[in-house]
Short mmCIF file of C-alpha atoms in Angstrom, two decimals:
data_model
loop_
_atom_site.label_atom_id
_atom_site.label_comp_id
_atom_site.label_asym_id
_atom_site.label_seq_id
_atom_site.Cartn_x
_atom_site.Cartn_y
_atom_site.Cartn_z
CA MET A 1 -12.42 14.38 27.37
CA ASN A 2 -12.73 14.17 23.61
CA ASP A 3 -10.18 12.80 21.17
CA LYS A 4 -8.49 16.17 20.37
CA SER A 5 -8.04 17.00 24.04
CA ARG A 6 -6.54 13.53 24.74
CA ALA A 7 -4.22 13.87 21.75
CA HIS A 8 -3.06 17.34 22.91
CA GLU A 9 -2.53 16.10 26.43
CA ALA A 10 -0.47 13.14 25.12
CA ARG A 11 1.53 15.25 22.89
CA PHE A 12 2.32 17.67 25.72
CA ALA A 13 3.32 14.77 27.91
CA PHE A 14 5.53 13.21 25.23
CA ALA A 15 7.24 16.53 24.44
CA GLY A 16 7.50 17.41 28.15
CA SER A 17 9.01 14.20 29.18
CA SER A 18 12.21 14.76 27.13
CA SER A 19 12.84 17.54 24.58
CA MET A 20 14.83 15.20 22.51
CA THR A 21 13.51 11.70 22.89
CA ARG A 22 15.68 9.11 21.03
CA ILE A 23 13.60 7.48 18.36
CA ALA A 24 14.50 4.67 15.89
CA PHE A 25 12.46 4.70 12.85
CA ILE A 26 12.63 1.65 10.58
CA GLY A 27 10.99 1.69 7.30
CA LEU A 28 10.91 5.00 5.32
CA GLY A 29 8.51 4.37 2.44
CA ASN A 30 5.59 6.43 1.33
CA MET A 31 4.04 6.32 4.82
CA GLY A 32 7.15 5.93 6.98
CA GLY A 33 8.90 8.87 5.46
CA GLY A 34 6.30 11.40 6.46
CA MET A 35 5.88 9.86 9.83
CA ALA A 36 9.60 9.98 10.70
CA ALA A 37 9.66 13.53 9.50
CA ASN A 38 6.95 14.56 12.01
CA GLN A 39 8.81 12.89 14.88
CA ALA A 40 11.89 14.88 13.90
CA LYS A 41 9.73 18.13 13.80
CA ALA A 42 8.46 17.37 17.48
CA PRO A 43 11.54 17.80 17.86
CA HIS A 44 12.95 14.41 18.72
CA GLN A 45 16.33 12.76 17.80
CA VAL A 46 15.27 10.29 15.10
CA ARG A 47 17.70 7.72 13.85
CA ALA A 48 16.23 6.36 10.56
CA PHE A 49 16.96 3.38 8.54
CA ASP A 50 15.62 1.90 5.25
CA LEU A 51 17.07 -0.39 2.63
CA SER A 52 16.55 2.40 0.13
CA ALA A 53 19.41 4.98 0.32
CA ALA A 54 17.14 7.48 -1.37
CA ALA A 55 14.55 7.10 1.35
CA VAL A 56 17.21 7.62 3.94
CA GLU A 57 18.47 10.76 2.18
CA ARG A 58 14.80 12.17 2.25
CA ALA A 59 14.58 11.41 5.94
CA VAL A 60 17.88 13.16 6.57
CA ALA A 61 16.66 16.30 4.64
CA ALA A 62 13.53 16.30 6.81
CA GLY A 63 15.66 16.31 10.09
CA CYS A 64 16.48 12.73 10.86
CA LEU A 65 19.80 11.11 11.35
CA ALA A 66 20.92 8.40 9.09
CA ALA A 67 21.62 4.87 10.50
CA ALA A 68 23.71 2.36 8.66
CA SER A 69 21.62 -0.59 9.92
CA VAL A 70 18.60 -1.48 11.98
CA ALA A 71 20.94 -2.43 14.78
CA GLU A 72 22.67 0.98 14.81
CA ALA A 73 19.30 2.82 14.75
CA VAL A 74 17.93 0.93 17.76
CA ALA A 75 21.09 0.70 19.94
CA GLU A 76 20.30 3.68 22.09
CA ALA A 77 16.61 4.19 21.32
CA GLU A 78 13.94 4.91 23.86
CA ILE A 79 11.17 4.20 21.25
CA VAL A 80 11.39 1.98 18.20
CA ILE A 81 8.87 2.62 15.46
CA THR A 82 8.64 0.20 12.53
CA MET A 83 6.78 0.67 9.20
CA LEU A 84 7.39 -2.49 7.08
CA PRO A 85 5.76 -4.02 4.07
CA ALA A 86 4.35 -7.33 5.41
CA GLY A 87 4.23 -9.85 8.26
CA PRO A 88 7.33 -11.74 7.26
CA HIS A 89 9.43 -8.60 7.29
CA VAL A 90 8.12 -7.57 10.68
CA ARG A 91 8.94 -11.08 12.16
CA THR A 92 12.34 -11.11 10.80
CA VAL A 93 13.40 -7.58 11.59
CA TYR A 94 12.22 -7.84 15.16
CA ALA A 95 13.66 -11.42 15.80
CA GLU A 96 16.99 -10.83 14.20
CA GLN A 97 17.78 -7.11 14.57
CA ILE A 98 15.55 -5.22 17.01
CA LEU A 99 15.09 -7.57 19.96
CA PRO A 100 18.85 -8.47 20.11
CA ASN A 101 20.03 -4.92 19.91
CA ALA A 102 17.60 -2.39 21.41
CA PRO A 103 17.69 -1.44 25.08
CA LYS A 104 15.31 -3.44 27.10
CA SER A 105 13.66 -0.17 28.29
CA ALA A 106 12.57 0.77 24.76
CA LEU A 107 9.07 0.91 23.75
CA LEU A 108 8.56 -0.99 20.55
CA ILE A 109 5.72 0.04 18.26
CA ASP A 110 4.93 -1.60 14.95
CA CYS A 111 2.87 0.57 12.58
CA SER A 112 2.84 -1.79 9.57
CA THR A 113 -0.28 -3.42 8.40
CA ILE A 114 0.18 -7.16 8.81
CA ASP A 115 -1.70 -10.26 9.67
CA VAL A 116 -3.01 -10.61 13.32
CA ASP A 117 -1.01 -13.86 13.92
CA SER A 118 2.29 -12.13 13.09
CA ALA A 119 1.48 -9.28 15.36
CA ARG A 120 0.76 -11.62 18.20
CA VAL A 121 3.98 -13.74 17.49
CA VAL A 122 6.09 -10.66 17.72
CA ALA A 123 4.32 -9.31 20.91
CA ARG A 124 4.95 -12.68 22.56
CA GLN A 125 8.65 -12.70 21.46
CA ALA A 126 9.11 -9.05 22.64
CA ALA A 127 7.47 -9.89 26.08
CA GLU A 128 9.75 -12.93 26.48
CA ALA A 129 12.74 -10.68 25.81
CA GLY A 130 11.67 -8.15 28.26
CA PHE A 131 10.10 -5.44 26.11
CA ARG A 132 6.76 -3.55 25.89
CA PHE A 133 5.33 -3.91 22.54
CA ALA A 134 2.29 -2.52 20.55
CA ASP A 135 0.79 -3.16 17.18
CA ALA A 136 -0.46 0.21 15.94
CA PRO A 137 -1.43 0.21 12.25
CA VAL A 138 -2.55 3.54 10.74
CA SER A 139 -5.38 5.00 8.67
CA GLY A 140 -5.19 8.15 6.68
CA GLY A 141 -2.82 7.65 3.70
CA ILE A 142 0.14 9.54 2.48
CA MET A 143 -1.23 13.06 2.95
CA ALA A 144 -2.14 12.37 6.56
CA ALA A 145 1.23 10.82 7.27
CA GLU A 146 2.92 14.01 5.99
CA ALA A 147 0.51 16.25 7.93
CA GLY A 148 0.81 14.31 11.11
CA THR A 149 -2.89 13.53 11.21
CA LEU A 150 -3.06 9.73 11.02
CA ALA A 151 -5.49 7.53 13.05
CA PHE A 152 -3.74 4.88 14.94
CA MET A 153 -5.47 1.51 16.08
CA VAL A 154 -3.47 0.07 18.93
CA GLY A 155 -3.20 -3.40 20.34
CA CYS A 156 -1.18 -3.49 23.56
CA GLU A 157 -1.35 -4.07 27.31
CA ALA A 158 -3.71 -1.53 28.91
CA SER A 159 -1.01 -0.24 31.28
CA ASP A 160 1.27 0.50 28.13
CA PHE A 161 -1.42 2.52 26.14
CA ALA A 162 -0.59 5.90 27.60
CA ALA A 163 3.01 5.62 26.65
CA VAL A 164 2.17 4.39 23.22
CA GLU A 165 -0.35 7.11 22.68
CA ALA A 166 2.28 9.77 23.74
CA ALA A 167 4.93 8.28 21.42
CA LEU A 168 2.55 8.44 18.46
CA ALA A 169 1.30 11.98 19.23
CA PRO A 170 3.51 13.89 16.79
CA MET A 171 2.13 11.65 13.97
CA SER A 172 -1.47 11.41 15.11
CA ARG A 173 -4.98 12.93 14.86
CA VAL A 174 -6.44 10.26 17.03
CA THR A 175 -5.07 7.10 18.69
CA ILE A 176 -7.45 4.51 19.92
CA HIS A 177 -6.86 1.46 22.06
CA ALA A 178 -8.42 -1.35 20.31
CA GLY A 179 -7.52 -4.07 22.79
CA ASP A 180 -4.79 -6.52 23.57
CA HIS A 181 -1.97 -7.50 21.14
CA GLY A 182 -3.22 -8.14 17.57
CA ALA A 183 -6.44 -6.12 18.17
CA GLY A 184 -4.88 -3.03 16.26
CA GLN A 185 -4.40 -5.23 13.25
CA ALA A 186 -7.76 -6.71 13.45
CA ALA A 187 -9.28 -3.19 13.54
CA LYS A 188 -7.27 -2.06 10.58
CA ILE A 189 -8.17 -5.16 8.57
CA CYS A 190 -11.80 -4.77 9.30
CA ASN A 191 -11.78 -1.00 8.75
CA ASN A 192 -10.02 -1.22 5.42
CA MET A 193 -12.32 -3.99 4.23
CA LEU A 194 -15.15 -1.66 4.93
CA LEU A 195 -13.42 1.11 3.21
CA GLY A 196 -12.68 -0.93 0.07
CA VAL A 197 -16.24 -2.07 -0.24
CA SER A 198 -17.72 1.51 0.40
CA MET A 199 -15.37 2.91 -2.27
CA LEU A 200 -16.67 0.38 -4.80
CA GLY A 201 -20.21 1.38 -3.94
CA THR A 202 -19.39 4.95 -4.27
CA CYS A 203 -17.69 4.51 -7.60
CA GLU A 204 -20.56 2.50 -8.92
CA ALA A 205 -23.06 5.15 -7.86
CA PHE A 206 -21.28 7.92 -9.61
CA ALA A 207 -20.85 5.78 -12.68
CA LEU A 208 -24.51 5.05 -12.80
CA ALA A 209 -25.43 8.75 -12.07
CA GLU A 210 -23.26 9.60 -15.19
CA LYS A 211 -24.98 7.17 -17.37
CA LEU A 212 -28.35 8.43 -16.26
CA GLY A 213 -27.37 12.08 -17.08
CA LEU A 214 -27.14 13.28 -13.59
CA ALA A 215 -24.34 15.80 -12.97
CA ALA A 216 -21.50 14.66 -10.65
CA ASP A 217 -21.68 17.86 -8.53
CA ARG A 218 -25.44 17.50 -8.21
CA PHE A 219 -25.15 13.79 -7.07
CA PHE A 220 -22.39 14.64 -4.68
CA GLU A 221 -24.51 17.35 -2.98
CA ILE A 222 -27.40 15.00 -2.78
CA ALA A 223 -25.67 11.85 -1.59
CA SER A 224 -23.37 13.67 0.84
CA LYS A 225 -26.54 15.10 2.59
CA SER A 226 -28.70 11.99 2.47
CA SER A 227 -28.67 8.28 3.34
CA GLY A 228 -25.89 7.49 0.94
CA GLN A 229 -23.40 9.60 2.79
CA CYS A 230 -20.17 7.93 3.70
CA TRP A 231 -16.42 8.93 3.87
CA SER A 232 -15.75 7.66 0.37
CA ILE A 233 -18.18 10.46 -0.82
CA THR A 234 -17.76 13.35 1.42
CA SER A 235 -13.94 13.20 2.16
CA TYR A 236 -12.40 11.11 -0.69
CA CYS A 237 -14.77 11.54 -3.75
CA PRO A 238 -13.46 9.53 -6.76
CA VAL A 239 -14.59 12.16 -9.20
CA PRO A 240 -12.42 15.23 -9.83
CA GLY A 241 -13.72 18.73 -9.26
CA VAL A 242 -16.32 17.54 -6.74
CA GLY A 243 -16.07 18.11 -2.98
CA PRO A 244 -12.73 18.42 -1.09
CA GLN A 245 -9.43 17.99 -2.99
CA THR A 246 -8.73 14.25 -3.42
CA PRO A 247 -6.37 12.09 -5.53
CA ALA A 248 -9.00 12.20 -8.28
CA ASP A 249 -8.09 15.93 -8.74
CA ARG A 250 -4.46 14.83 -9.30
CA GLY A 251 -4.93 12.01 -11.82
CA PHE A 252 -5.33 9.58 -9.00
CA GLU A 253 -1.71 10.02 -7.78
CA GLY A 254 -0.39 10.54 -4.32
CA GLY A 255 -2.99 8.74 -2.29
CA PHE A 256 -3.56 5.19 -0.97
CA ALA A 257 -2.22 2.95 -3.69
CA SER A 258 -4.67 0.28 -5.08
CA ALA A 259 -1.96 -2.38 -4.46
CA MET A 260 -2.08 -1.44 -0.81
CA MET A 261 -5.82 -1.72 -0.74
CA LEU A 262 -5.54 -5.15 -2.39
CA LYS A 263 -2.94 -6.24 0.29
CA ASP A 264 -5.36 -5.21 3.09
CA LEU A 265 -8.36 -6.99 1.53
CA LYS A 266 -6.24 -10.24 1.10
CA LEU A 267 -5.44 -9.89 4.78
CA ALA A 268 -9.18 -9.50 5.53
CA GLN A 269 -10.01 -12.54 3.56
CA GLU A 270 -7.17 -14.71 5.10
CA ALA A 271 -8.45 -13.60 8.56
CA ALA A 272 -12.14 -14.33 7.66
CA ALA A 273 -11.17 -17.87 6.44
CA LYS A 274 -9.31 -18.54 9.67
CA ALA A 275 -12.09 -17.09 11.85
CA GLY A 276 -14.90 -18.88 9.94
CA ALA A 277 -16.44 -15.46 9.09
CA SER A 278 -18.63 -14.87 6.03
CA THR A 279 -17.38 -11.75 4.07
CA PRO A 280 -18.82 -11.99 0.53
CA MET A 281 -18.62 -8.21 -0.14
CA GLY A 282 -14.99 -8.16 1.06
CA ALA A 283 -14.31 -11.09 -1.34
CA GLN A 284 -15.96 -9.20 -4.19
CA ALA A 285 -13.78 -6.11 -3.39
CA GLU A 286 -10.64 -8.24 -3.38
CA ALA A 287 -11.55 -9.75 -6.74
CA LEU A 288 -12.12 -6.36 -8.31
CA TYR A 289 -8.97 -4.74 -6.94
CA ALA A 290 -6.99 -7.86 -8.00
CA LEU A 291 -8.29 -7.35 -11.52
CA PHE A 292 -7.39 -3.63 -11.41
CA ASP A 293 -3.89 -4.37 -10.03
CA ALA A 294 -3.37 -7.09 -12.60
CA ASN A 295 -3.98 -4.53 -15.36
CA GLY A 296 -1.07 -2.38 -14.17
CA PHE A 297 -2.84 0.11 -11.96
CA GLY A 298 -1.65 -0.84 -8.58
CA GLY A 299 0.15 2.40 -8.19
CA LYS A 300 -2.86 4.54 -8.67
CA ASP A 301 -5.00 5.59 -5.80
CA PHE A 302 -7.55 2.96 -4.87
CA SER A 303 -10.42 5.45 -5.85
CA ALA A 304 -9.19 5.12 -9.45
CA VAL A 305 -11.09 1.84 -9.60
CA ILE A 306 -14.03 4.05 -10.80
CA GLU A 307 -12.41 4.03 -14.27
CA LEU A 308 -12.55 0.20 -14.34
CA LEU A 309 -16.22 0.35 -13.61
CA ARG A 310 -16.76 2.97 -16.21
CA GLY A 311 -14.84 0.81 -18.76
CA ARG A 312 -12.37 3.62 -19.15
CA VAL A 313 -9.03 2.32 -17.74
CA SER A 314 -7.32 3.44 -20.81
CA ASP A 315 -7.70 7.06 -19.43
CA LEU A 316 -5.33 6.07 -16.69
CA HIS A 317 -2.32 5.45 -18.84
#
């Protein structure tokens, strides 16, 4: 069975089990807002909470129900989904608000991108409290979150994966079981380190082609059909007017923020240091994105780093 068939089957099973599954969604930022909206469209009863009142208002407009607190959101939930900024937030919210207040029957899924150790600590605490838990970070960016076409990398008990896959189906293009608790975060960290490195290589190549007088559309056609082909070229080209629509066509707005890429690269370097792994390209990518962020461009899409390599960051203001 292919990925699309499995996703369709999971979506059918999830929707068929209860037409209005009770979902608590905690964290309604750039990614979480679109994800919660797709759960509401499924349709499911989504009680949403965020510290930002404006984010909650947007979720309500998308069909969710507002909750006044995390405790209220999870009180009667069958599924709890969290999308939070970093490991300390996840540890605190689960230990202090979710585990003490959610029904023991609830399936807990954290979709944040955090360090592996935090994911495993929360998983252990959840198990000790009698809950099923999965770390399920995502790949795909804001547009995929809004379209319900994210890729999920899941770390959980093998026996829980079918339930996790079904719960994620309204938001997912593909959901893959990476392994036991923490494996989802390990997969996300490694994947995004590869993405950060490949985007820098793609940007360098386009910048060099430009200096050599090679038209961007010609280089795109050649590279996308030869040995240089990669996702950063064919699906997320950093040059406007070339290939599919990307943030480059919108002034590098509305994509995957450079600050978020920097966060993921830092997580990769921290993980590498703990594991004793050599990741020199990842370290260089972190340094370049740190420089880009320090110059005030953390809110721009990560492909905007091409302007740093061109020496044209002033064009981004």
